[in-house]
Amino acid sequence: MFADLHLHTHFSDGTYTPEELAGHARRHGLAAVSLTDHDTVEGCARAAAACAQNQVEFITGTELTAELADYELHLLGYGIDPQHPRLLCELARFQNGRQNRIHEMVARLNAHRVPLMAEAVFRVANCRSPGRPHVARALVQEGFCRTVDEAFERFLKKHRPAWVPKVRMSAMDGIALIHAAGGVAVMAHPALNHNDGLIPIMVEAGLDGLECWHTKHSPAASEHYLALARQYHLLPTGGSDCHGLSKGRPLIGTVKLPFEHVARLKERIAERRAALVPPVTSAAH
Ligand code: AMP
Ligand code: ZN
Ligand code: FE
Ligand code: FE
C-alpha cells in the first residue's frame, strides 16, 4: 500500500479538479492521498468526498509559503481542520497578497512593452491563489511567449524583469498556525532549499516532519533526508507534487510513500488534535 501526499488542483496552480485527482489516485492504486494546494484549503471538501467514492483515504492538507532567514520554504500542513477560522483568515490574507502580486507582475511586464492584461491572468487562474504559472500560461495564450518555460526564462524567474516576491509568513508562524488548526507541519522538498541548516531551527519551532521523497529529490537526496529525519525524530513523508497537466506529464503516483509512514502521520495528527483545547470535532478525513 502506497500514498502520494503532495498534490495540487486548479484551486491553486494545478489543472485537475478534486474529482479528477481522486480518479487518478484510484487508477494508480494509491491507498491514500493528500491535497496540498498553495495557500488554500478550498479543494479539500470536494477531494474528501471524491476520494471516499473512490475508496482512497484522504488527508486534508495545504502548502503554505513561508520564510526563514530570507529563504522561501514551503510548509505542508496535514490533517488541518479546513474550516478553522484563524487558518481561513490567514489564508485569505496570503491569497490577497498573491492577487496583488499578479497586478505587480503585469505592471512590470507592461513596463517591458508586453501589454498583457491582469484580467487575462485572472481568467486563466480562475482561483483565489494565483501564481507565476498562471502568468506564464496567460503569456502563452496571448501570444507573447511560445511556451511556459520561455515565459519563466524571459520574465518570471528570479532576477528577471517581472519577478515579484511573494507575501510569506515566518516559518515559525506557519508551524504554529498549522498546529493551531489541528495539523502536523512538514517541511516540503528540503533539497530545493539548499540549506539544511534551516532544519534544526525548524525542529526547535515544532516541525513534525520532513518530505524525504519528492519528484525533484534524487535517490541520494531522499536517503540523505531520511537520515536527517531519523536524527531529528521527524516523520518522513513524500509526494509527487503533481500539478496535473500544467508542468508536462501528470506526476501523481510517481512518488510512492509506503503506507507505514501514513499510519505514523495519522497518529501524530490524532495527537495534535487531542492536544487542542477545545478539541477540533470535524473529521480529519
Ligand atoms: P509562485 O508560487 O507563484 O512563485 O510559482 C511557483 C510555481 O512556479 C511552482 O509550482 C514552480 O514549480 C513553478 N515554476 C518555477 N520555475 C518554473 C519554470 N522555470 N518553469 C515552469 N514552472 C516553474
Ligand atoms: Zn505549485
Ligand atoms: Fe512547493
Ligand atoms: Fe507543491
CSV table of C-alpha atoms and ligand atoms in Angstrom, one decimal:
chain,number,residue,atom,x,y,z
A,1,MET,CA,0.0,0.0,0.0
A,2,PHE,CA,1.3,3.4,-1.1
A,3,ALA,CA,0.4,7.1,-0.8
A,4,ASP,CA,1.1,10.3,-2.6
A,5,LEU,CA,0.9,13.2,-0.1
A,6,HIS,CA,1.8,16.2,-2.3
A,7,LEU,CA,-0.8,17.1,-4.9
A,8,HIS,CA,-2.3,20.2,-6.5
A,9,THR,CA,-5.6,21.1,-8.2
A,10,HIS,CA,-7.0,24.1,-10.0
A,11,PHE,CA,-7.7,25.7,-6.7
A,12,SER,CA,-4.0,26.7,-6.9
A,13,ASP,CA,-1.7,26.1,-9.9
A,14,GLY,CA,-2.6,22.5,-10.8
A,15,THR,CA,-5.0,21.7,-13.6
A,16,TYR,CA,-7.1,18.8,-12.2
A,17,THR,CA,-10.4,19.1,-10.4
A,18,PRO,CA,-10.5,17.4,-7.0
A,19,GLU,CA,-12.7,14.7,-8.6
A,20,GLU,CA,-10.2,14.1,-11.4
A,21,LEU,CA,-7.4,13.8,-8.8
A,22,ALA,CA,-9.4,11.2,-6.9
A,23,GLY,CA,-10.0,9.2,-10.0
A,24,HIS,CA,-6.3,9.2,-10.9
A,25,ALA,CA,-5.4,8.2,-7.4
A,26,ARG,CA,-7.7,5.2,-7.6
A,27,ARG,CA,-6.3,4.2,-11.1
A,28,HIS,CA,-2.8,4.4,-9.7
A,29,GLY,CA,-3.8,2.1,-6.9
A,30,LEU,CA,-3.0,4.7,-4.2
A,31,ALA,CA,-4.3,3.8,-0.7
A,32,ALA,CA,-4.1,7.4,0.5
A,33,VAL,CA,-3.6,11.0,-0.9
A,34,SER,CA,-3.5,14.5,0.5
A,35,LEU,CA,-4.4,17.7,-1.4
A,36,THR,CA,-1.7,20.4,-0.7
A,37,ASP,CA,-2.7,23.4,-2.8
A,38,HIS,CA,-0.7,26.6,-2.3
A,39,ASP,CA,-2.1,28.8,0.4
A,40,THR,CA,-5.6,27.4,0.3
A,41,VAL,CA,-7.8,24.5,1.6
A,42,GLU,CA,-10.7,25.2,-0.8
A,43,GLY,CA,-10.4,21.9,-2.6
A,44,CYS,CA,-10.3,19.7,0.5
A,45,ALA,CA,-14.1,19.2,1.0
A,46,ARG,CA,-14.6,18.1,-2.6
A,47,ALA,CA,-11.4,16.0,-2.7
A,48,ALA,CA,-12.5,14.2,0.6
A,49,ALA,CA,-15.9,13.4,-0.9
A,50,ALA,CA,-14.4,12.2,-4.3
A,51,CYS,CA,-11.8,10.1,-2.5
A,52,ALA,CA,-14.4,8.4,-0.4
A,53,GLN,CA,-16.3,7.4,-3.5
A,54,ASN,CA,-13.1,6.0,-5.0
A,55,GLN,CA,-12.1,4.1,-1.8
A,56,VAL,CA,-9.0,6.3,-1.4
A,57,GLU,CA,-8.1,7.6,2.0
A,58,PHE,CA,-7.9,11.4,2.1
A,59,ILE,CA,-5.9,13.5,4.5
A,60,THR,CA,-6.6,17.3,4.5
A,61,GLY,CA,-3.6,19.4,3.6
A,62,THR,CA,-2.2,22.7,2.3
A,63,GLU,CA,1.2,24.0,1.2
A,64,LEU,CA,2.0,27.3,3.0
A,65,THR,CA,4.5,29.8,1.6
A,66,ALA,CA,6.9,30.6,4.4
A,67,GLU,CA,10.3,32.1,5.0
A,68,LEU,CA,13.2,31.6,7.3
A,69,ALA,CA,16.4,33.6,7.2
A,70,ASP,CA,15.4,35.1,3.9
A,71,TYR,CA,14.9,31.6,2.3
A,72,GLU,CA,11.5,30.8,0.8
A,73,LEU,CA,10.4,27.5,2.1
A,74,HIS,CA,7.1,25.5,1.8
A,75,LEU,CA,5.3,24.1,4.7
A,76,LEU,CA,2.9,21.2,4.3
A,77,GLY,CA,0.1,21.1,6.8
A,78,TYR,CA,-1.5,17.7,7.1
A,79,GLY,CA,-4.7,16.9,9.0
A,80,ILE,CA,-5.6,20.6,9.4
A,81,ASP,CA,-9.3,21.5,10.0
A,82,PRO,CA,-10.3,23.1,6.7
A,83,GLN,CA,-12.9,25.2,8.5
A,84,HIS,CA,-10.6,26.5,11.2
A,85,PRO,CA,-11.5,30.3,11.4
A,86,ARG,CA,-7.9,31.6,12.0
A,87,LEU,CA,-6.4,29.4,9.3
A,88,LEU,CA,-9.0,30.6,6.8
A,89,CYS,CA,-8.4,34.2,7.8
A,90,GLU,CA,-4.6,33.8,7.4
A,91,LEU,CA,-5.0,32.0,4.1
A,92,ALA,CA,-7.3,34.8,2.8
A,93,ARG,CA,-4.5,37.3,3.6
A,94,PHE,CA,-2.0,35.3,1.6
A,95,GLN,CA,-4.4,34.9,-1.3
A,96,ASN,CA,-4.9,38.6,-1.3
A,97,GLY,CA,-1.1,39.0,-1.5
A,98,ARG,CA,-0.9,36.6,-4.4
A,99,GLN,CA,-3.6,38.6,-6.3
A,100,ASN,CA,-1.8,41.9,-5.7
A,101,ARG,CA,1.4,40.3,-6.9
A,102,ILE,CA,-0.3,39.4,-10.2
A,103,HIS,CA,-1.1,43.1,-10.7
A,104,GLU,CA,2.5,44.0,-9.9
A,105,MET,CA,3.9,41.4,-12.3
A,106,VAL,CA,1.6,42.6,-15.0
A,107,ALA,CA,2.7,46.2,-14.4
A,108,ARG,CA,6.3,45.2,-14.8
A,109,LEU,CA,5.6,43.3,-18.0
A,110,ASN,CA,3.8,46.3,-19.3
A,111,ALA,CA,6.8,48.4,-18.4
A,112,HIS,CA,8.8,46.0,-20.6
A,113,ARG,CA,6.5,46.6,-23.5
A,114,VAL,CA,4.5,43.3,-23.0
A,115,PRO,CA,0.9,44.5,-23.0
A,116,LEU,CA,-0.6,41.6,-21.0
A,117,MET,CA,-3.7,42.5,-19.1
A,118,ALA,CA,-4.2,41.3,-15.5
A,119,GLU,CA,-7.7,40.1,-16.5
A,120,ALA,CA,-6.1,37.6,-18.8
A,121,VAL,CA,-4.1,36.1,-16.0
A,122,PHE,CA,-7.1,36.0,-13.6
A,123,ARG,CA,-9.2,34.4,-16.4
A,124,VAL,CA,-6.5,31.6,-16.8
A,125,ALA,CA,-6.1,31.2,-13.0
A,126,ASN,CA,-9.8,31.2,-12.1
A,127,CYS,CA,-8.8,30.7,-8.4
A,128,ARG,CA,-8.1,32.7,-5.3
A,129,SER,CA,-4.5,31.6,-5.1
A,130,PRO,CA,-2.9,32.6,-8.4
A,131,GLY,CA,0.8,32.4,-9.1
A,132,ARG,CA,3.6,32.7,-11.7
A,133,PRO,CA,2.4,29.6,-13.6
A,134,HIS,CA,-0.8,31.4,-14.4
A,135,VAL,CA,1.0,34.4,-15.6
A,136,ALA,CA,3.2,32.1,-17.8
A,137,ARG,CA,0.1,30.4,-19.2
A,138,ALA,CA,-1.5,33.8,-19.9
A,139,LEU,CA,1.7,35.0,-21.7
A,140,VAL,CA,1.5,31.9,-23.9
A,141,GLN,CA,-2.3,32.2,-24.5
A,142,GLU,CA,-2.0,35.8,-25.5
A,143,GLY,CA,0.9,35.1,-27.9
A,144,PHE,CA,3.7,36.9,-26.0
A,145,CYS,CA,5.7,33.7,-25.4
A,146,ARG,CA,5.8,30.4,-27.2
A,147,THR,CA,6.0,28.2,-24.1
A,148,VAL,CA,5.6,28.4,-20.3
A,149,ASP,CA,9.3,27.7,-20.0
A,150,GLU,CA,10.1,30.6,-22.2
A,151,ALA,CA,7.8,32.8,-20.1
A,152,PHE,CA,9.7,31.8,-16.9
A,153,GLU,CA,13.1,32.2,-18.6
A,154,ARG,CA,12.5,35.6,-20.1
A,155,PHE,CA,10.3,37.2,-17.5
A,156,LEU,CA,9.2,35.3,-14.4
A,157,LYS,CA,12.3,33.7,-12.9
A,158,LYS,CA,14.1,35.4,-10.0
A,159,HIS,CA,16.3,38.2,-11.4
A,160,ARG,CA,14.1,38.5,-14.5
A,161,PRO,CA,12.1,41.7,-15.1
A,162,ALA,CA,8.7,40.6,-14.0
A,163,TRP,CA,9.7,38.7,-10.9
A,164,VAL,CA,8.0,39.9,-7.7
A,165,PRO,CA,8.5,38.3,-4.3
A,166,LYS,CA,5.5,36.6,-2.7
A,167,VAL,CA,4.0,37.5,0.7
A,168,ARG,CA,5.4,34.9,3.0
A,169,MET,CA,4.7,34.1,6.6
A,170,SER,CA,7.5,33.4,9.0
A,171,ALA,CA,8.2,29.7,9.2
A,172,MET,CA,7.6,29.8,13.0
A,173,ASP,CA,4.2,31.4,12.5
A,174,GLY,CA,3.4,28.8,9.8
A,175,ILE,CA,4.2,25.9,12.1
A,176,ALA,CA,2.2,27.5,14.9
A,177,LEU,CA,-0.8,28.1,12.6
A,178,ILE,CA,-0.8,24.5,11.3
A,179,HIS,CA,-0.7,23.2,14.9
A,180,ALA,CA,-3.5,25.6,16.0
A,181,ALA,CA,-5.6,24.2,13.1
A,182,GLY,CA,-5.0,20.7,14.4
A,183,GLY,CA,-2.4,19.7,11.8
A,184,VAL,CA,1.1,18.4,11.5
A,185,ALA,CA,3.8,20.6,10.0
A,186,VAL,CA,6.2,19.1,7.4
A,187,MET,CA,9.0,20.9,5.5
A,188,ALA,CA,8.4,20.4,1.8
A,189,HIS,CA,11.1,19.3,-0.7
A,190,PRO,CA,14.0,20.3,1.6
A,191,ALA,CA,16.6,19.7,-1.2
A,192,LEU,CA,15.2,22.7,-3.0
A,193,ASN,CA,16.0,25.0,-0.1
A,194,HIS,CA,19.8,24.3,-0.5
A,195,ASN,CA,20.2,24.9,3.2
A,196,ASP,CA,20.0,22.0,5.7
A,197,GLY,CA,20.9,24.5,8.4
A,198,LEU,CA,17.3,25.6,8.4
A,199,ILE,CA,16.1,22.1,9.6
A,200,PRO,CA,17.3,22.3,13.2
A,201,ILE,CA,15.8,25.8,13.6
A,202,MET,CA,12.5,24.4,12.3
A,203,VAL,CA,12.7,21.4,14.7
A,204,GLU,CA,13.2,23.8,17.5
A,205,ALA,CA,10.0,25.6,16.4
A,206,GLY,CA,8.0,22.4,16.5
A,207,LEU,CA,8.4,20.9,13.0
A,208,ASP,CA,6.9,17.4,12.8
A,209,GLY,CA,8.1,16.0,9.5
A,210,LEU,CA,10.4,16.2,6.5
A,211,GLU,CA,9.3,15.5,3.0
A,212,CYS,CA,12.1,12.9,2.1
A,213,TRP,CA,10.6,11.7,-1.2
A,214,HIS,CA,9.8,14.2,-3.9
A,215,THR,CA,9.9,14.3,-7.7
A,216,LYS,CA,12.9,16.7,-7.5
A,217,HIS,CA,14.8,14.7,-4.9
A,218,SER,CA,17.5,12.3,-6.3
A,219,PRO,CA,17.6,8.8,-4.6
A,220,ALA,CA,20.7,10.1,-2.8
A,221,ALA,CA,18.9,13.2,-1.6
A,222,SER,CA,16.0,11.1,-0.4
A,223,GLU,CA,18.4,8.9,1.6
A,224,HIS,CA,20.1,12.0,3.0
A,225,TYR,CA,16.8,13.5,4.2
A,226,LEU,CA,15.6,10.2,5.6
A,227,ALA,CA,18.8,10.1,7.7
A,228,LEU,CA,18.2,13.7,8.9
A,229,ALA,CA,14.5,12.8,9.7
A,230,ARG,CA,15.8,9.9,11.9
A,231,GLN,CA,18.4,12.2,13.5
A,232,TYR,CA,15.8,14.8,14.4
A,233,HIS,CA,12.9,12.4,15.1
A,234,LEU,CA,10.9,13.8,12.2
A,235,LEU,CA,8.2,11.9,10.4
A,236,PRO,CA,9.3,11.1,6.8
A,237,THR,CA,6.7,11.9,4.2
A,238,GLY,CA,6.6,12.0,0.4
A,239,GLY,CA,4.7,13.0,-2.6
A,240,SER,CA,5.0,13.8,-6.3
A,241,ASP,CA,4.0,17.5,-6.3
A,242,CYS,CA,1.7,16.7,-9.2
A,243,HIS,CA,0.2,19.8,-10.9
A,244,GLY,CA,-1.9,17.8,-13.4
A,245,LEU,CA,-1.1,18.8,-17.0
A,246,SER,CA,0.4,22.2,-16.1
A,247,LYS,CA,4.0,21.0,-16.0
A,248,GLY,CA,4.1,18.5,-18.8
A,249,ARG,CA,3.1,15.0,-17.7
A,250,PRO,CA,1.0,14.4,-14.6
A,251,LEU,CA,3.1,13.1,-11.8
A,252,ILE,CA,0.5,11.6,-9.4
A,253,GLY,CA,1.6,8.2,-8.3
A,254,THR,CA,5.2,8.5,-9.4
A,255,VAL,CA,6.4,9.0,-5.8
A,256,LYS,CA,5.2,6.1,-3.7
A,257,LEU,CA,5.2,6.7,0.1
A,258,PRO,CA,5.0,3.3,1.9
A,259,PHE,CA,1.8,3.3,4.0
A,260,GLU,CA,3.6,2.7,7.3
A,261,HIS,CA,4.6,6.4,7.1
A,262,VAL,CA,1.0,7.4,6.6
A,263,ALA,CA,0.0,5.4,9.6
A,264,ARG,CA,2.5,7.3,11.7
A,265,LEU,CA,1.4,10.6,10.3
A,266,LYS,CA,-2.2,9.9,11.2
A,267,GLU,CA,-1.1,9.0,14.7
A,268,ARG,CA,0.6,12.4,15.0
A,269,ILE,CA,-2.4,14.2,13.6
A,270,ALA,CA,-4.6,12.5,16.2
A,271,GLU,CA,-2.1,13.6,18.9
A,272,ARG,CA,-2.1,17.2,17.7
A,273,ARG,CA,-5.9,17.2,17.6
A,274,ALA,CA,-6.2,15.7,21.1
A,275,ALA,CA,-3.9,18.4,22.4
A,276,LEU,CA,-6.1,21.2,21.2
A,277,VAL,CA,-8.4,22.9,23.7
A,278,PRO,CA,-11.2,22.7,22.8
A,279,PRO,CA,-10.6,19.7,20.5
A,280,VAL,CA,-11.4,20.0,16.8
A,281,THR,CA,-14.5,18.0,16.3
A,282,SER,CA,-14.9,17.9,12.5
A,283,ALA,CA,-13.5,14.8,10.9
A,284,ALA,CA,-9.8,14.7,9.8
A,285,HIS,CA,-10.9,12.6,6.8
B,1,AMP,P1,4.9,31.1,-7.4
B,1,AMP,O1,4.4,30.3,-6.2
B,1,AMP,O2,3.8,32.0,-7.9
B,1,AMP,O3,6.2,31.8,-7.1
B,1,AMP,O4,5.1,30.0,-8.6
B,1,AMP,C1,5.9,28.9,-8.2
B,1,AMP,C2,5.5,27.8,-9.2
B,1,AMP,O5,6.1,28.1,-10.5
B,1,AMP,C3,6.0,26.4,-8.7
B,1,AMP,O6,4.9,25.5,-8.9
B,1,AMP,C4,7.1,26.1,-9.7
B,1,AMP,O7,7.2,24.8,-9.9
B,1,AMP,C5,6.7,26.9,-10.9
B,1,AMP,N1,8.0,27.2,-11.6
B,1,AMP,C6,9.1,27.8,-11.1
B,1,AMP,N2,10.0,28.0,-12.1
B,1,AMP,C7,9.5,27.4,-13.2
B,1,AMP,C8,10.0,27.3,-14.6
B,1,AMP,N3,11.2,27.7,-14.9
B,1,AMP,N4,9.2,26.7,-15.5
B,1,AMP,C9,7.9,26.2,-15.1
B,1,AMP,N5,7.4,26.4,-13.9
B,1,AMP,C10,8.2,27.0,-12.9
B,2,ZN,ZN,2.5,24.7,-7.4
B,3,FE,FE,6.4,23.6,-3.1
B,4,FE,FE,3.7,21.8,-4.3
